[in-house]
CSV table of C-alpha atoms and ligand atoms in Angstrom, one decimal:
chain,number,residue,atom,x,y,z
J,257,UNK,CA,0.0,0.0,0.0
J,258,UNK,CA,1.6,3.2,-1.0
J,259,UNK,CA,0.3,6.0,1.6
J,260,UNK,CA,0.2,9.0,0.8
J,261,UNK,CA,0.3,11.9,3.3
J,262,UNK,CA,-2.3,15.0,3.4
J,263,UNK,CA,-2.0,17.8,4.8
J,264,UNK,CA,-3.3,17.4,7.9
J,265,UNK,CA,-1.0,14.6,8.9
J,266,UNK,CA,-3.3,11.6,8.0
J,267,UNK,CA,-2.7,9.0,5.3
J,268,UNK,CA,-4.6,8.5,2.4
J,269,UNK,CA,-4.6,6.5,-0.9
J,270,UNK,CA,-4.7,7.2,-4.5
J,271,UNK,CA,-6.8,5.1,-6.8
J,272,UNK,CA,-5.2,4.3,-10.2
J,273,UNK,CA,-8.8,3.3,-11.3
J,274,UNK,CA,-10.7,6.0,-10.7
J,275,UNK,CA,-7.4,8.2,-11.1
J,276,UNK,CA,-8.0,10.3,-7.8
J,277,UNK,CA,-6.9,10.5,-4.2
J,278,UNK,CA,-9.5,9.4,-1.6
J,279,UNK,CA,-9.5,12.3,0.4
J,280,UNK,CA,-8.1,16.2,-0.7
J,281,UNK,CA,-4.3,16.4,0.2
J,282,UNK,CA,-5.3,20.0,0.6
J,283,UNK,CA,-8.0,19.8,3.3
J,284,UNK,CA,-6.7,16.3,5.0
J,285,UNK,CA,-8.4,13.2,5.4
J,286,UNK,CA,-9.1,13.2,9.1
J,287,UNK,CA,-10.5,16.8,8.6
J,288,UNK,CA,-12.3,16.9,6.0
J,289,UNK,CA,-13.8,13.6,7.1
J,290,UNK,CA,-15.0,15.7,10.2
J,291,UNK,CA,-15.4,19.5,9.1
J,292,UNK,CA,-17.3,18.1,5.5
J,293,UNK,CA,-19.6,15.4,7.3
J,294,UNK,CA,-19.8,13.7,10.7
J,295,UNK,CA,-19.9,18.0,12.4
J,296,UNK,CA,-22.7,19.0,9.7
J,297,UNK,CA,-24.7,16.2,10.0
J,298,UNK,CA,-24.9,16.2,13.7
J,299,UNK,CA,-25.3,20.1,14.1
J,300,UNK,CA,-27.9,20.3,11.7
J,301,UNK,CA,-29.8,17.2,12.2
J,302,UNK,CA,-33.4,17.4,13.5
J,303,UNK,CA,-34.1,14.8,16.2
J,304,UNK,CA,-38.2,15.9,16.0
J,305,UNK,CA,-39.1,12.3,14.4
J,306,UNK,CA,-37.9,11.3,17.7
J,307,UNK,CA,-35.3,9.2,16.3
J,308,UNK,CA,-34.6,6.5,18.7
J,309,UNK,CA,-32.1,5.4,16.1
J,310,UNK,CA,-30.0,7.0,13.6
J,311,UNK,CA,-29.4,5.4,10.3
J,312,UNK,CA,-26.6,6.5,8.4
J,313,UNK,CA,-25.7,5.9,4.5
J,314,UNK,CA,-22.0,6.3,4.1
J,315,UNK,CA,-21.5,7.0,0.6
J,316,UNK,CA,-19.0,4.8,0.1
J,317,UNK,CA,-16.3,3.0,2.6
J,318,UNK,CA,-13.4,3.4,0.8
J,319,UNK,CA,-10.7,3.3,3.7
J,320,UNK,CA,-13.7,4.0,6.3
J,321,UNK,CA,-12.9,7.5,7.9
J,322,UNK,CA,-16.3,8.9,7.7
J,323,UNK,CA,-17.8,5.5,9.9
J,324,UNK,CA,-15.1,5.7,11.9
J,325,UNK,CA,-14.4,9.8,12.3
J,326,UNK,CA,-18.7,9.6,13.5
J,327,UNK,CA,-17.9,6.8,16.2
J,328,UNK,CA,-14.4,9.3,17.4
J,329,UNK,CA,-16.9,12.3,17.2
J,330,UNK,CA,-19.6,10.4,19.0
J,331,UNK,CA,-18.9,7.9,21.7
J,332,UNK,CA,-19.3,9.3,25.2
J,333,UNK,CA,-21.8,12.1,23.6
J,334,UNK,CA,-24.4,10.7,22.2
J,335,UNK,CA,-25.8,7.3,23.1
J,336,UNK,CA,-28.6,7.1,20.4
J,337,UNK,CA,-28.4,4.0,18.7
J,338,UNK,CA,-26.6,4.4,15.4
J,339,UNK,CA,-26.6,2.3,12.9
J,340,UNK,CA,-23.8,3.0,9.0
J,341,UNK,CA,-24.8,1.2,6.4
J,342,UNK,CA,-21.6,1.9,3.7
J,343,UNK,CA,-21.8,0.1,0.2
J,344,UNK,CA,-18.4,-0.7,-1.2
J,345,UNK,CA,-17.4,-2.6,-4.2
J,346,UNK,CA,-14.1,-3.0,-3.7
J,347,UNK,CA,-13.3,-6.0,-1.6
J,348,UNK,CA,-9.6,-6.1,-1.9
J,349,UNK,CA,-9.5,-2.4,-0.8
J,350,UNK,CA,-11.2,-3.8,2.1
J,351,UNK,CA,-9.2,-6.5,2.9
J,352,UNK,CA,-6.6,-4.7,3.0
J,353,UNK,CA,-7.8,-1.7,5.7
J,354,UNK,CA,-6.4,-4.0,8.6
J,355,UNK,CA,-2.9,-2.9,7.0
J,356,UNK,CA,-3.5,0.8,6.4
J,357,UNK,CA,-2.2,3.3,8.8
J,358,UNK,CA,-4.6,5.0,10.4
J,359,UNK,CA,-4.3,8.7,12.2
J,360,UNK,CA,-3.7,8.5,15.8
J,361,UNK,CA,-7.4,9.3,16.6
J,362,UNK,CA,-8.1,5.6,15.3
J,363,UNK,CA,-5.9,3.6,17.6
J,364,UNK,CA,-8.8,2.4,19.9
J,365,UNK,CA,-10.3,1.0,17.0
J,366,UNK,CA,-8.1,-1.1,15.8
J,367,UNK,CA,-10.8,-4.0,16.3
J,368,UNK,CA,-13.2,-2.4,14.9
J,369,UNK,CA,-11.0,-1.9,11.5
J,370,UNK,CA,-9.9,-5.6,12.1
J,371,UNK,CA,-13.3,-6.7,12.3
J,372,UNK,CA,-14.5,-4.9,9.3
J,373,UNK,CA,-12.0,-6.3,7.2
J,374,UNK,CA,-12.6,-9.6,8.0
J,375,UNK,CA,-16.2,-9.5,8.2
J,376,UNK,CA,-17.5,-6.4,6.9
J,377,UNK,CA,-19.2,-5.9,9.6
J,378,UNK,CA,-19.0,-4.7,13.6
J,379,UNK,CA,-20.3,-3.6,16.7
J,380,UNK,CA,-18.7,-1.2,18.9
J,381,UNK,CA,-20.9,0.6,22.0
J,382,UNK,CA,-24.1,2.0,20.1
J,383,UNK,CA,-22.9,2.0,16.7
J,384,UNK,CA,-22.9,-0.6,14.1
J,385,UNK,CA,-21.5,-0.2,11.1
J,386,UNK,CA,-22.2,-2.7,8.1
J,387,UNK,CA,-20.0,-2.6,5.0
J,388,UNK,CA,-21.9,-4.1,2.0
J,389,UNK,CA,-20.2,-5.5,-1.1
J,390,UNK,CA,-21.7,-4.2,-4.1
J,391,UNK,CA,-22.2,-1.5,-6.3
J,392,UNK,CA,-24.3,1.3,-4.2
J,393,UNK,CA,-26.9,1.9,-6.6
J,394,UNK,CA,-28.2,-1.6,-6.6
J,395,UNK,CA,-28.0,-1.1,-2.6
J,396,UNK,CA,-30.0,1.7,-2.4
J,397,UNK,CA,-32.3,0.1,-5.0
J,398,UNK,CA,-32.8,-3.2,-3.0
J,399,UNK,CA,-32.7,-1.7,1.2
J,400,UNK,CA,-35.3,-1.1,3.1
J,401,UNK,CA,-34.1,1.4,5.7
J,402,UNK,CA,-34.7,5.0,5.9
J,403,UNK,CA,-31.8,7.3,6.5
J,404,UNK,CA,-31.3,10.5,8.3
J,405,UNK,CA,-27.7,11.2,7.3
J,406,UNK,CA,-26.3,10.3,4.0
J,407,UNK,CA,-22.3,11.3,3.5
J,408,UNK,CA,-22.0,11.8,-0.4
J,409,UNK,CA,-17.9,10.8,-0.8
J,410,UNK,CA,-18.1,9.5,-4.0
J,411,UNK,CA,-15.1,10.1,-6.3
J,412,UNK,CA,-15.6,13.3,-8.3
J,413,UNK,CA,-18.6,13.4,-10.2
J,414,UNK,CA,-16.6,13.1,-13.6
J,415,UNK,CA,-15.3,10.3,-12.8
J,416,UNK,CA,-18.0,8.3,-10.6
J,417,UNK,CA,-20.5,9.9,-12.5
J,418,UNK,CA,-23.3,7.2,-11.8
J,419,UNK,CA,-23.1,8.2,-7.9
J,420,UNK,CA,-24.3,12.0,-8.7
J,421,UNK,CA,-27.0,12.1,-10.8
J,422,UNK,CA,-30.6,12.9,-10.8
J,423,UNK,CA,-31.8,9.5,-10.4
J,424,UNK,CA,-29.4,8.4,-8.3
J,425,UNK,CA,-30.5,11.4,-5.9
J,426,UNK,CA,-34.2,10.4,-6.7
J,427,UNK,CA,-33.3,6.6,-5.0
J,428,UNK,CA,-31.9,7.8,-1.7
J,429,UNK,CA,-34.9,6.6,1.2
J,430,UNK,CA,-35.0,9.3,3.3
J,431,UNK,CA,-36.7,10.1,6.5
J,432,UNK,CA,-38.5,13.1,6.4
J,433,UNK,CA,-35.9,15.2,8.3
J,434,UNK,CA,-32.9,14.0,6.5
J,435,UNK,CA,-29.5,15.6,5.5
J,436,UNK,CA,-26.8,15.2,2.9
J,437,UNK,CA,-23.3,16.3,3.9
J,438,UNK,CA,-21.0,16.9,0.9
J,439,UNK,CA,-17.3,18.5,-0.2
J,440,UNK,CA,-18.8,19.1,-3.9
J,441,UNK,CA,-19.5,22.7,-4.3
J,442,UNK,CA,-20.1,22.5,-8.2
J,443,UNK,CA,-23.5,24.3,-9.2
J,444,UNK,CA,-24.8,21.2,-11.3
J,445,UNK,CA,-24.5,19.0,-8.4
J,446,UNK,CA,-26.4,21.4,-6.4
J,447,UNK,CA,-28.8,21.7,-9.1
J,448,UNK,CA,-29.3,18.0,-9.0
J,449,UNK,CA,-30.1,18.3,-5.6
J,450,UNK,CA,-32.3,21.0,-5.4
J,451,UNK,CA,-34.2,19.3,-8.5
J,452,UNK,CA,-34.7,16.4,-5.8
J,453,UNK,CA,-36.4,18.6,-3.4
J,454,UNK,CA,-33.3,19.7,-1.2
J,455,UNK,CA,-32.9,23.1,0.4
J,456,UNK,CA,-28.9,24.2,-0.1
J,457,UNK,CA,-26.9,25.8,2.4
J,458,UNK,CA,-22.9,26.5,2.2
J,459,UNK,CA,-20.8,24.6,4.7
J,460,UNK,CA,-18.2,27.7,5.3
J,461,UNK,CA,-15.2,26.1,6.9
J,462,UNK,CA,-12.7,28.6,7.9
J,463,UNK,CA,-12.4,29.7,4.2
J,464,UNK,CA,-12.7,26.6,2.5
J,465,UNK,CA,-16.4,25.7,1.7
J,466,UNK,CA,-18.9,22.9,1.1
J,467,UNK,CA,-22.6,22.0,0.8
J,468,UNK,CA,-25.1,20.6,3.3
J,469,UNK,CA,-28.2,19.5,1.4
J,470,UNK,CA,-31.8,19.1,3.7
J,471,UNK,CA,-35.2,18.0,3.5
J,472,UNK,CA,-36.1,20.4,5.9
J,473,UNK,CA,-35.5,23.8,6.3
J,474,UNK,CA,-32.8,25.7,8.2
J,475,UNK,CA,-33.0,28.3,10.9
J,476,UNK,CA,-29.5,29.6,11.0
J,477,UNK,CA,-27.6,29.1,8.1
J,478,UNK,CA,-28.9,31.4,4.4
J,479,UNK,CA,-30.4,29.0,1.8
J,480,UNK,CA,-28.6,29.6,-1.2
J,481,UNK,CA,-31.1,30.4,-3.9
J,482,UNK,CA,-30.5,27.9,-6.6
J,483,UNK,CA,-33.3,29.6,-9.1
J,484,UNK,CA,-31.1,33.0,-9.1
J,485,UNK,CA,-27.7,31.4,-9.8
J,486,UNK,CA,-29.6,29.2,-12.6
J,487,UNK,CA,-30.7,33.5,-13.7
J,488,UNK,CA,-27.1,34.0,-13.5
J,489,UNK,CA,-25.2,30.6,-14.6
J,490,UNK,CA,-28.8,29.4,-17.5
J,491,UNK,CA,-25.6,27.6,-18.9
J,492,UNK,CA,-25.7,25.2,-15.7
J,493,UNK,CA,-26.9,21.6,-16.4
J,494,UNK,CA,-28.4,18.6,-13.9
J,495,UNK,CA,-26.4,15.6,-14.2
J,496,UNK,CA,-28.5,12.6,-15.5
J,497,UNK,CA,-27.7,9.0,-16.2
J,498,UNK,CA,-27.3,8.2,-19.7
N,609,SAM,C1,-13.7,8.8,-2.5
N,609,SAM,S1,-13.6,7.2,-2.0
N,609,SAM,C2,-14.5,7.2,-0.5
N,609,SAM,C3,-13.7,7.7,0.6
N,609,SAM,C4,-14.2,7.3,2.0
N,609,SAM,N1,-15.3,8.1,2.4
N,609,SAM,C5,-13.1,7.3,3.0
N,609,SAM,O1,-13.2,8.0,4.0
N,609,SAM,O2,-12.1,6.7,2.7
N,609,SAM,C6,-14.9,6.4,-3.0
N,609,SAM,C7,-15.1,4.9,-2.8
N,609,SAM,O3,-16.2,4.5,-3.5
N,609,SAM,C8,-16.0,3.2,-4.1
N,609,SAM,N2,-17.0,3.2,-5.2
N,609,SAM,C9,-17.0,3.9,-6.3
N,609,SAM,N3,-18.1,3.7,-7.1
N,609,SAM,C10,-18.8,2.7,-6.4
N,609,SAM,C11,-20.1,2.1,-6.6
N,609,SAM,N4,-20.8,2.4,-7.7
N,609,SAM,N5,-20.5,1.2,-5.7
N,609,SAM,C12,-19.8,0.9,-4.5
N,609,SAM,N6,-18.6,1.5,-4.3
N,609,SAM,C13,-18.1,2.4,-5.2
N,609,SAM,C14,-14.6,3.2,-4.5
N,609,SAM,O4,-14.1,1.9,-4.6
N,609,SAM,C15,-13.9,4.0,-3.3
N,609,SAM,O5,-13.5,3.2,-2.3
């Protein structure tokens, strides 16, 4: 395994078949697994459906950071139950994780990692996190669960293009106060979004930015008004499967 080092001290990899790193150099793994996703979600997540269990779509494993940066975030502060459900077709990749060095922040969860690689699957405290084996479309197609938090991680939408498009959007099952954390700030993502009924907010961190995508509306954060930047961008396209 050939790590590579971002910026914020934590390892990452680069896939030679999608041709991209798994996490920005620039931002960090670690951190933008935290400041793009697991703080978002949690901030911003409604708990009126009086959620006695929150179900989680991690969008997709890869080396795990977003499962296992929302159990280093979590555990001692929250003791809903809560349950990941993270598709991954990549079996070797997974395999392999018991071998990958992990940040610091990760040590106690060495059995966790060990466990996942072996079995795709584990238990730690309140959280359960299930790794499943296939491609995430036909997932979402065949699962039954509701989420409340999906983390969209996908490789960039040019060149995991099936994981950002209208109708992949459409087959997320949500619950009705749901919310989609995301790094991608492009306008045509955000357009595919708000074509399936999300409200769009900025997720201003320090100065680097990202996008938090709801069901619901709001109170404190501006909703960006995606009909006037289609006035002022009428060259901006939704993404579709073709
Ligand atoms: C950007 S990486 C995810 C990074 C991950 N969140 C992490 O913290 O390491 C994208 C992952 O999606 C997987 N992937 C891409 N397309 C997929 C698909 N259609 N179904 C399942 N997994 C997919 C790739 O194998 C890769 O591991």
């Amino acid at each position: 395994m050939d790590f590579v080092k971002t910026n914020d001290g934590t390892n990452t990899l680069y896939s030679s078949e999608f041709n991209e790193h798994y996490h920005s150099i620039k931002d960090g793994a670690l951190n933008e697994s935290l400041n793009k996703h697991i703080i978002p979600a949690f901030k911003y997540l409604k708990q009126n459906n009086n959620n006695r269990e929150i179900n989680i779509l991690d969008i997709c494993f890869g080396l795990g950071y977003n499962s296992l940066a929302t159990i280093y975030y979590l555990e001692d502060k929250l003791n809903t139950k809560i349950n990941i459900y993270s598709p991954e077709f990549d079996l070797n990749l997974i395999k392999s994780l018991k071998n990958f060095e992990y940040p610091k922040e990760f040590e106690k969860y060495k059995n966790i990692i060990n466990n996942i690689s072996d079995n795709l699957k584990t238990t730690y405290k309140n959280f359960t996190i299930k790794v499943i084996n296939k491609d995430a479309r036909e997932f979402i197609n065949s699962c039954e669960v509701k989420f409340d938090i999906i983390y969209q991680d996908a490789f960039s939408s040019s060149k995991n293009p099936t994981l950002w498009s209208y109708e992949y959007f459409k087959s997320l099952k949500l619950k009705e106060s749901a919310i989609l954390t995301t790094y991608s700030i492009a306008t045509p993502i955000r357009l595919t979004l708000f074509n399936n009924n999300f409200h769009i907010y900025e997720n201003l961190i320090s100065t680097k930015k990202a996008t938090i995508a709801t069901t619901f509306k709001l109170d404190d954060l501006n909703e960006i008004d995606m009909n006037l930047k289609l006035k002022r961008n009428p060259n901006a396209k939704m993404l579709f499967d073709n």
